[in-house]
CSV table of C-alpha atoms in Angstrom, one decimal:
chain,number,residue,atom,x,y,z
A,1,UNK,CA,0.1,-0.1,-0.2
A,2,UNK,CA,0.9,3.8,-0.5
A,3,UNK,CA,0.6,7.0,0.7
A,4,UNK,CA,0.2,9.4,-1.8
A,5,UNK,CA,-0.2,13.4,0.2
A,6,UNK,CA,-0.4,16.1,-1.3
A,7,UNK,CA,2.3,19.0,-1.1
A,8,UNK,CA,0.2,22.4,0.2
A,9,UNK,CA,0.9,26.3,1.5
A,10,UNK,CA,-1.1,29.2,2.0
A,11,UNK,CA,-3.7,25.2,1.3
A,12,UNK,CA,-1.9,26.0,-2.6
A,13,UNK,CA,-1.6,22.8,-3.7
A,14,UNK,CA,1.8,23.3,-5.5
A,15,UNK,CA,1.5,20.5,-7.5
A,16,UNK,CA,-1.3,21.5,-9.3
A,17,UNK,CA,0.4,24.8,-10.1
A,18,UNK,CA,3.9,23.0,-10.4
A,19,UNK,CA,2.0,20.3,-13.5
A,20,UNK,CA,0.5,23.2,-15.3
A,21,UNK,CA,4.1,25.1,-15.3
A,22,UNK,CA,5.2,22.2,-16.3
A,23,UNK,CA,2.9,22.2,-18.8
A,24,UNK,CA,2.8,25.1,-20.5
A,25,UNK,CA,6.8,25.0,-20.8
A,26,UNK,CA,5.9,21.9,-23.2
A,27,UNK,CA,3.1,22.8,-24.9
A,28,UNK,CA,3.1,26.8,-24.8
A,29,UNK,CA,0.5,27.2,-26.3
A,30,UNK,CA,-1.2,25.8,-23.7
A,31,UNK,CA,-0.7,29.3,-22.1
A,32,UNK,CA,-3.5,31.0,-24.5
A,33,UNK,CA,-6.4,31.2,-22.8
A,34,UNK,CA,-9.7,32.6,-22.9
A,35,UNK,CA,-12.6,33.4,-20.8
A,36,UNK,CA,-16.2,34.4,-20.5
A,37,UNK,CA,-18.9,36.3,-19.7
A,38,UNK,CA,-22.4,36.3,-20.7
A,39,UNK,CA,-24.6,39.6,-19.0
A,40,UNK,CA,-28.5,39.8,-18.9
A,41,UNK,CA,-30.4,43.7,-18.2
A,42,UNK,CA,-32.8,42.5,-15.2
A,43,UNK,CA,-34.8,45.8,-15.6
A,44,UNK,CA,-33.6,49.4,-14.1
A,45,UNK,CA,-29.1,50.0,-14.0
A,46,UNK,CA,-29.5,45.9,-12.8
A,47,UNK,CA,-27.8,42.7,-14.4
A,48,UNK,CA,-26.0,39.7,-13.6
A,49,UNK,CA,-23.3,38.2,-15.3
A,50,UNK,CA,-22.6,34.6,-15.4
A,51,UNK,CA,-19.1,32.7,-16.0
A,52,UNK,CA,-18.8,29.4,-16.9
A,53,UNK,CA,-21.8,26.9,-14.8
A,54,UNK,CA,-20.8,29.8,-11.7
A,55,UNK,CA,-23.7,31.6,-9.9
A,56,UNK,CA,-24.3,34.9,-10.9
A,57,UNK,CA,-22.1,38.7,-10.4
A,58,UNK,CA,-25.7,40.7,-9.5
A,59,UNK,CA,-24.7,44.5,-10.1
A,60,UNK,CA,-26.8,47.4,-9.7
A,61,UNK,CA,-25.8,51.8,-9.2
A,62,UNK,CA,-26.0,53.1,-5.7
A,63,UNK,CA,-29.5,55.5,-4.7
A,64,UNK,CA,-28.2,58.2,-5.4
A,65,UNK,CA,-26.7,57.3,-8.3
A,66,UNK,CA,-31.1,55.9,-10.0
A,67,UNK,CA,-30.2,52.7,-8.8
A,68,UNK,CA,-31.4,50.9,-6.2
A,69,UNK,CA,-28.4,49.8,-3.6
A,70,UNK,CA,-28.5,46.4,-3.6
A,71,UNK,CA,-25.4,45.0,-5.2
A,72,UNK,CA,-21.9,46.5,-6.0
A,73,UNK,CA,-21.9,49.1,-8.8
A,74,UNK,CA,-19.3,47.6,-11.8
A,75,UNK,CA,-16.4,49.9,-11.0
A,76,UNK,CA,-15.9,48.7,-7.5
A,77,UNK,CA,-16.2,45.6,-9.2
A,78,UNK,CA,-13.5,46.6,-11.2
A,79,UNK,CA,-11.5,46.9,-8.0
A,80,UNK,CA,-13.1,44.1,-6.4
A,81,UNK,CA,-11.3,42.1,-9.1
A,82,UNK,CA,-8.2,44.0,-8.7
A,83,UNK,CA,-8.0,43.5,-5.5
A,84,UNK,CA,-9.1,39.8,-6.0
A,85,UNK,CA,-6.2,39.3,-8.5
A,86,UNK,CA,-3.1,40.7,-6.4
A,87,UNK,CA,-4.9,38.1,-3.8
A,88,UNK,CA,-5.0,35.1,-6.0
A,89,UNK,CA,-0.8,37.0,-6.8
A,90,UNK,CA,0.6,36.7,-3.0
A,91,UNK,CA,-1.0,33.1,-2.4
A,92,UNK,CA,0.7,31.2,-5.4
A,93,UNK,CA,4.2,33.4,-5.5
A,94,UNK,CA,4.2,33.6,-1.9
A,95,UNK,CA,3.3,29.4,-1.2
A,96,UNK,CA,6.1,29.1,-4.8
A,97,UNK,CA,8.3,31.1,-2.9
A,98,UNK,CA,7.9,28.5,1.0
A,99,UNK,CA,6.1,32.1,2.8
A,100,UNK,CA,3.8,31.4,4.8
A,101,UNK,CA,1.0,33.9,5.1
A,102,UNK,CA,-0.8,34.9,8.3
A,103,UNK,CA,-3.9,37.2,6.3
A,104,UNK,CA,-4.1,39.7,3.5
A,105,UNK,CA,-6.2,42.7,3.5
A,106,UNK,CA,-6.1,44.9,0.5
A,107,UNK,CA,-8.1,48.2,0.4
A,108,UNK,CA,-8.5,49.7,-2.8
A,109,UNK,CA,-9.8,52.9,-3.6
A,110,UNK,CA,-10.1,55.1,-7.5
A,111,UNK,CA,-11.8,57.9,-8.5
A,112,UNK,CA,-14.5,59.3,-11.2
A,113,UNK,CA,-15.4,62.3,-12.9
A,114,UNK,CA,-18.8,61.4,-13.3
A,115,UNK,CA,-19.0,64.3,-15.9
A,116,UNK,CA,-18.0,62.5,-18.9
A,117,UNK,CA,-21.0,59.1,-18.1
A,118,UNK,CA,-23.8,61.8,-17.5
A,119,UNK,CA,-23.6,63.3,-21.0
A,120,UNK,CA,-21.8,66.7,-19.5
A,121,UNK,CA,-18.2,66.9,-21.2
A,122,UNK,CA,-14.9,65.3,-20.9
A,123,UNK,CA,-13.6,62.8,-22.3
A,124,UNK,CA,-12.4,60.3,-19.8
A,125,UNK,CA,-15.1,58.3,-17.9
A,126,UNK,CA,-12.8,56.0,-16.8
A,127,UNK,CA,-11.2,55.9,-13.3
A,128,UNK,CA,-8.0,58.9,-12.8
A,129,UNK,CA,-5.8,56.9,-11.4
A,130,UNK,CA,-6.2,53.6,-8.7
A,131,UNK,CA,-4.3,53.3,-5.0
A,132,UNK,CA,-4.0,49.8,-3.6
A,133,UNK,CA,-2.7,49.7,-0.1
A,134,UNK,CA,-1.3,45.8,0.3
A,135,UNK,CA,-1.8,44.4,4.2
A,136,UNK,CA,0.6,41.5,4.4
A,137,UNK,CA,1.1,39.1,7.2
A,138,UNK,CA,3.2,36.9,7.7
A,139,UNK,CA,7.1,35.8,8.9
A,140,UNK,CA,9.0,36.5,5.9
A,141,UNK,CA,11.9,38.7,6.4
A,142,UNK,CA,10.9,42.6,4.6
A,143,UNK,CA,13.4,41.4,1.5
A,144,UNK,CA,11.5,38.3,0.9
A,145,UNK,CA,8.6,40.7,0.6
A,146,UNK,CA,9.7,43.1,-0.8
A,147,UNK,CA,10.4,40.4,-4.0
A,148,UNK,CA,7.4,38.6,-3.6
A,149,UNK,CA,5.0,42.4,-3.9
A,150,UNK,CA,7.4,43.0,-7.3
A,151,UNK,CA,6.3,39.5,-8.0
A,152,UNK,CA,2.9,39.6,-7.8
A,153,UNK,CA,2.6,43.5,-8.9
A,154,UNK,CA,4.3,41.8,-12.5
A,155,UNK,CA,2.6,39.7,-13.2
A,156,UNK,CA,-0.5,40.9,-12.1
A,157,UNK,CA,-3.6,39.6,-15.1
A,158,UNK,CA,-6.5,42.0,-13.9
A,159,UNK,CA,-3.4,45.1,-12.6
A,160,UNK,CA,-2.2,44.9,-16.3
A,161,UNK,CA,-4.9,44.5,-17.6
A,162,UNK,CA,-6.0,48.1,-16.2
A,163,UNK,CA,-2.0,49.7,-16.2
A,164,UNK,CA,-2.6,49.1,-20.0
A,165,UNK,CA,-4.9,50.1,-22.9
A,166,UNK,CA,-6.3,46.8,-24.5
A,167,UNK,CA,-8.3,46.8,-27.5
A,168,UNK,CA,-11.6,46.7,-27.0
A,169,UNK,CA,-13.8,46.0,-30.1
A,170,UNK,CA,-18.1,45.9,-28.7
A,171,UNK,CA,-20.6,45.5,-31.4
A,172,UNK,CA,-23.7,45.3,-31.4
A,173,UNK,CA,-25.4,42.7,-32.9
B,1,UNK,CA,-54.6,67.0,-2.5
B,2,UNK,CA,-52.4,66.7,-5.2
B,3,UNK,CA,-50.7,62.8,-6.1
B,4,UNK,CA,-47.5,63.2,-7.5
B,5,UNK,CA,-45.7,60.3,-10.5
B,6,UNK,CA,-42.6,59.8,-10.8
B,7,UNK,CA,-41.3,59.0,-14.8
B,8,UNK,CA,-40.2,55.7,-15.0
B,9,UNK,CA,-38.7,54.5,-18.0
B,10,UNK,CA,-37.0,50.9,-18.3
B,11,UNK,CA,-37.8,50.4,-14.6
B,12,UNK,CA,-35.4,53.8,-14.9
B,13,UNK,CA,-36.8,56.8,-12.5
B,14,UNK,CA,-35.4,59.5,-15.4
B,15,UNK,CA,-36.5,61.9,-12.2
B,16,UNK,CA,-33.7,60.2,-10.5
B,17,UNK,CA,-31.3,61.3,-13.3
B,18,UNK,CA,-32.9,64.5,-14.4
B,19,UNK,CA,-32.1,66.0,-10.8
B,20,UNK,CA,-28.6,64.2,-10.7
B,21,UNK,CA,-27.0,65.8,-13.9
B,22,UNK,CA,-29.0,69.2,-13.1
B,23,UNK,CA,-26.8,69.2,-9.0
B,24,UNK,CA,-24.3,68.2,-11.3
B,25,UNK,CA,-24.2,71.6,-14.0
B,26,UNK,CA,-24.9,74.2,-10.3
B,27,UNK,CA,-21.7,72.6,-9.1
B,28,UNK,CA,-19.5,70.5,-11.0
B,29,UNK,CA,-16.8,69.2,-8.0
B,30,UNK,CA,-20.2,66.7,-6.8
B,31,UNK,CA,-19.2,65.0,-9.5
B,32,UNK,CA,-15.7,64.0,-8.5
B,33,UNK,CA,-16.2,60.4,-7.0
B,34,UNK,CA,-14.0,57.5,-5.3
B,35,UNK,CA,-14.7,54.4,-5.2
B,36,UNK,CA,-14.0,51.6,-2.4
B,37,UNK,CA,-13.1,48.4,-2.0
B,38,UNK,CA,-11.8,46.4,0.7
B,39,UNK,CA,-10.8,42.6,-0.2
B,40,UNK,CA,-9.8,40.0,1.9
B,41,UNK,CA,-7.9,36.5,1.2
B,42,UNK,CA,-9.3,33.0,3.1
B,43,UNK,CA,-7.2,30.6,1.7
B,44,UNK,CA,-5.7,29.1,-1.6
B,45,UNK,CA,-7.1,31.4,-4.3
B,46,UNK,CA,-10.2,32.2,-2.7
B,47,UNK,CA,-10.9,36.0,-1.7
B,48,UNK,CA,-13.9,38.3,-0.8
B,49,UNK,CA,-14.6,41.6,-1.9
B,50,UNK,CA,-16.4,43.8,-0.4
B,51,UNK,CA,-18.2,47.6,-0.5
B,52,UNK,CA,-20.2,50.0,1.4
B,53,UNK,CA,-22.3,47.6,3.5
B,54,UNK,CA,-23.3,45.3,0.3
B,55,UNK,CA,-22.7,41.8,0.1
B,56,UNK,CA,-18.8,40.4,-1.1
B,57,UNK,CA,-18.0,39.6,-4.3
B,58,UNK,CA,-16.2,35.8,-3.6
B,59,UNK,CA,-13.3,35.1,-6.0
B,60,UNK,CA,-11.5,32.1,-7.1
B,61,UNK,CA,-9.8,29.5,-9.8
B,62,UNK,CA,-11.1,27.3,-11.3
B,63,UNK,CA,-9.4,23.2,-10.9
B,64,UNK,CA,-6.9,24.1,-13.9
B,65,UNK,CA,-5.2,26.7,-13.1
B,66,UNK,CA,-5.0,25.3,-8.4
B,67,UNK,CA,-7.8,26.7,-7.8
B,68,UNK,CA,-11.4,24.9,-6.1
B,69,UNK,CA,-13.8,26.0,-8.0
B,70,UNK,CA,-16.5,28.3,-6.4
B,71,UNK,CA,-17.1,32.0,-7.7
B,72,UNK,CA,-15.1,33.9,-10.8
B,73,UNK,CA,-12.6,34.3,-11.7
B,74,UNK,CA,-10.6,37.9,-11.1
B,75,UNK,CA,-10.3,37.9,-14.9
B,76,UNK,CA,-14.0,37.3,-15.8
B,77,UNK,CA,-14.7,39.2,-12.8
B,78,UNK,CA,-12.8,42.1,-15.2
B,79,UNK,CA,-15.7,40.8,-18.3
B,80,UNK,CA,-18.3,40.9,-16.1
B,81,UNK,CA,-17.7,44.4,-14.5
B,82,UNK,CA,-17.0,45.8,-17.7
B,83,UNK,CA,-20.6,44.2,-19.6
B,84,UNK,CA,-22.6,45.6,-15.8
B,85,UNK,CA,-21.2,48.7,-17.3
B,86,UNK,CA,-22.2,49.2,-20.7
B,87,UNK,CA,-25.9,47.4,-19.2
B,88,UNK,CA,-26.0,50.1,-17.3
B,89,UNK,CA,-24.9,52.5,-20.6
B,90,UNK,CA,-27.8,51.5,-22.0
B,91,UNK,CA,-30.4,51.9,-19.9
B,92,UNK,CA,-29.9,55.3,-18.5
B,93,UNK,CA,-28.7,56.2,-22.8
B,94,UNK,CA,-31.3,54.4,-23.3
B,95,UNK,CA,-34.1,55.4,-21.0
B,96,UNK,CA,-33.6,59.5,-21.3
B,97,UNK,CA,-33.6,59.2,-25.5
B,98,UNK,CA,-37.4,57.1,-25.1
B,99,UNK,CA,-36.4,53.7,-26.6
B,100,UNK,CA,-38.0,51.2,-24.0
B,101,UNK,CA,-35.4,48.3,-24.5
B,102,UNK,CA,-37.9,45.1,-24.6
B,103,UNK,CA,-34.7,42.4,-23.5
B,104,UNK,CA,-30.4,43.1,-24.0
B,105,UNK,CA,-28.1,40.4,-23.5
B,106,UNK,CA,-24.1,40.5,-24.1
B,107,UNK,CA,-21.7,38.5,-24.2
B,108,UNK,CA,-17.6,39.4,-24.0
B,109,UNK,CA,-14.5,36.9,-24.4
B,110,UNK,CA,-10.8,37.9,-24.1
B,111,UNK,CA,-7.2,36.5,-24.3
B,112,UNK,CA,-4.7,36.4,-21.5
B,113,UNK,CA,-1.8,34.2,-22.6
B,114,UNK,CA,-0.5,32.6,-18.9
B,115,UNK,CA,2.6,32.3,-19.5
B,116,UNK,CA,3.1,36.0,-17.4
B,117,UNK,CA,1.5,35.4,-14.5
B,118,UNK,CA,2.9,32.1,-14.6
B,119,UNK,CA,6.7,33.6,-14.1
B,120,UNK,CA,7.5,32.0,-17.5
B,121,UNK,CA,8.7,35.5,-19.1
B,122,UNK,CA,6.6,37.5,-21.5
B,123,UNK,CA,5.6,41.3,-20.8
B,124,UNK,CA,2.0,41.3,-20.4
B,125,UNK,CA,-0.1,39.6,-17.9
B,126,UNK,CA,-3.2,40.6,-18.5
B,127,UNK,CA,-5.8,40.7,-21.7
B,128,UNK,CA,-4.7,40.3,-25.0
B,129,UNK,CA,-8.0,41.9,-26.2
B,130,UNK,CA,-11.6,41.9,-24.9
B,131,UNK,CA,-14.6,41.5,-27.5
B,132,UNK,CA,-18.5,42.2,-26.7
B,133,UNK,CA,-21.2,41.6,-28.3
B,134,UNK,CA,-24.9,43.1,-27.9
B,135,UNK,CA,-28.2,41.8,-28.0
B,136,UNK,CA,-30.1,44.5,-27.7
B,137,UNK,CA,-33.9,44.1,-28.1
B,138,UNK,CA,-36.4,47.3,-29.3
B,139,UNK,CA,-38.3,49.0,-31.5
B,140,UNK,CA,-36.4,51.3,-31.8
B,141,UNK,CA,-34.9,52.4,-35.6
B,142,UNK,CA,-31.4,50.8,-36.6
B,143,UNK,CA,-30.3,54.8,-36.5
B,144,UNK,CA,-32.0,56.2,-33.0
B,145,UNK,CA,-30.1,52.5,-31.8
B,146,UNK,CA,-27.0,53.3,-33.2
B,147,UNK,CA,-26.4,56.3,-31.3
B,148,UNK,CA,-27.2,54.8,-28.3
B,149,UNK,CA,-24.8,52.4,-29.2
B,150,UNK,CA,-22.4,54.6,-29.5
B,151,UNK,CA,-23.2,56.6,-26.8
B,152,UNK,CA,-22.8,54.1,-24.6
B,153,UNK,CA,-19.5,52.8,-25.3
B,154,UNK,CA,-18.3,56.7,-25.7
B,155,UNK,CA,-18.7,57.1,-22.2
B,156,UNK,CA,-18.4,53.6,-20.3
B,157,UNK,CA,-16.2,54.1,-16.7
B,158,UNK,CA,-15.2,50.3,-17.3
B,159,UNK,CA,-14.9,50.2,-20.5
B,160,UNK,CA,-13.0,53.6,-20.6
B,161,UNK,CA,-10.5,51.5,-17.7
B,162,UNK,CA,-9.7,49.5,-20.1
B,163,UNK,CA,-9.2,50.8,-23.0
B,164,UNK,CA,-6.5,53.3,-22.0
B,165,UNK,CA,-4.1,52.4,-19.9
B,166,UNK,CA,-4.6,54.4,-15.8
B,167,UNK,CA,-2.1,54.7,-13.4
B,168,UNK,CA,-1.0,52.6,-10.6
B,169,UNK,CA,-0.5,53.0,-7.4
B,170,UNK,CA,-0.2,49.5,-4.9
B,171,UNK,CA,1.9,49.6,-2.7
B,172,UNK,CA,2.0,47.6,0.2
B,173,UNK,CA,2.4,49.0,4.3
């Protein structure tokens, strides 16, 4: 009888990540991924987004913007996506580096001038800037944490999607 | 006795939007908004984002990426945020233009090369491009719908945040 154990750190399955990296090393095309979501409008400023067979991500606007305040609005979801992406990045890279995370909390904030969205002039309807403050508790040295932080910020899919211009094609069809 | 009625189209409260626009016309500083989210890591690749006092936006990764597949991942959340933002844009601008929306569905897809996220080279961890296909049922003319579509795409906060480079400041604190 043999016993198999799986190596975990921060609850991350290190072998699953190792296998994925090995697969992509041998077959670079496997790194090319496509992601999808489908959004249905449900009345007023409410809508629901679904990906794969997972539960919906509900959206609404605050009362001050004419919504019914039942869910975070799309620009809050954008900050959530960035924070969640950074959290995965810390969990993955800390685990690979042998760093145990005691706790991780990320505060995000960003500014938007509503003139453009409301059709009152201006050119940029989006975030003027976004700040994220990371509170990571760990026994790792400041040098280890600095290296971890730089790795995470330099390899964040949502971070790069925001800090670079992504070509969008939006078609009515 | 007086009776007050509120004008609605597509369930959108047109007077609330009108008041907001009037307020910003008179007091342009009121258009400067700040949005926030707070993310807490909950183990492995799972985390939860909260904005205001609203329920959490849960995040996880698919099994193939070492996650436990309990929620959309951050790059799917980014597509969801874009689709939800476009839905609000259609609802607001259609209502202002007197267009009744029978149904609205938006399919989103985008491509990511995982090499950078996995530390295997490359420079762009983010989306290479994002496509959105909008299915809008309405009695409006093709010309009206074209004008609506251009207005929505030209004033989408999440759309602009993706199609332009947003300055990010991510600090380990």
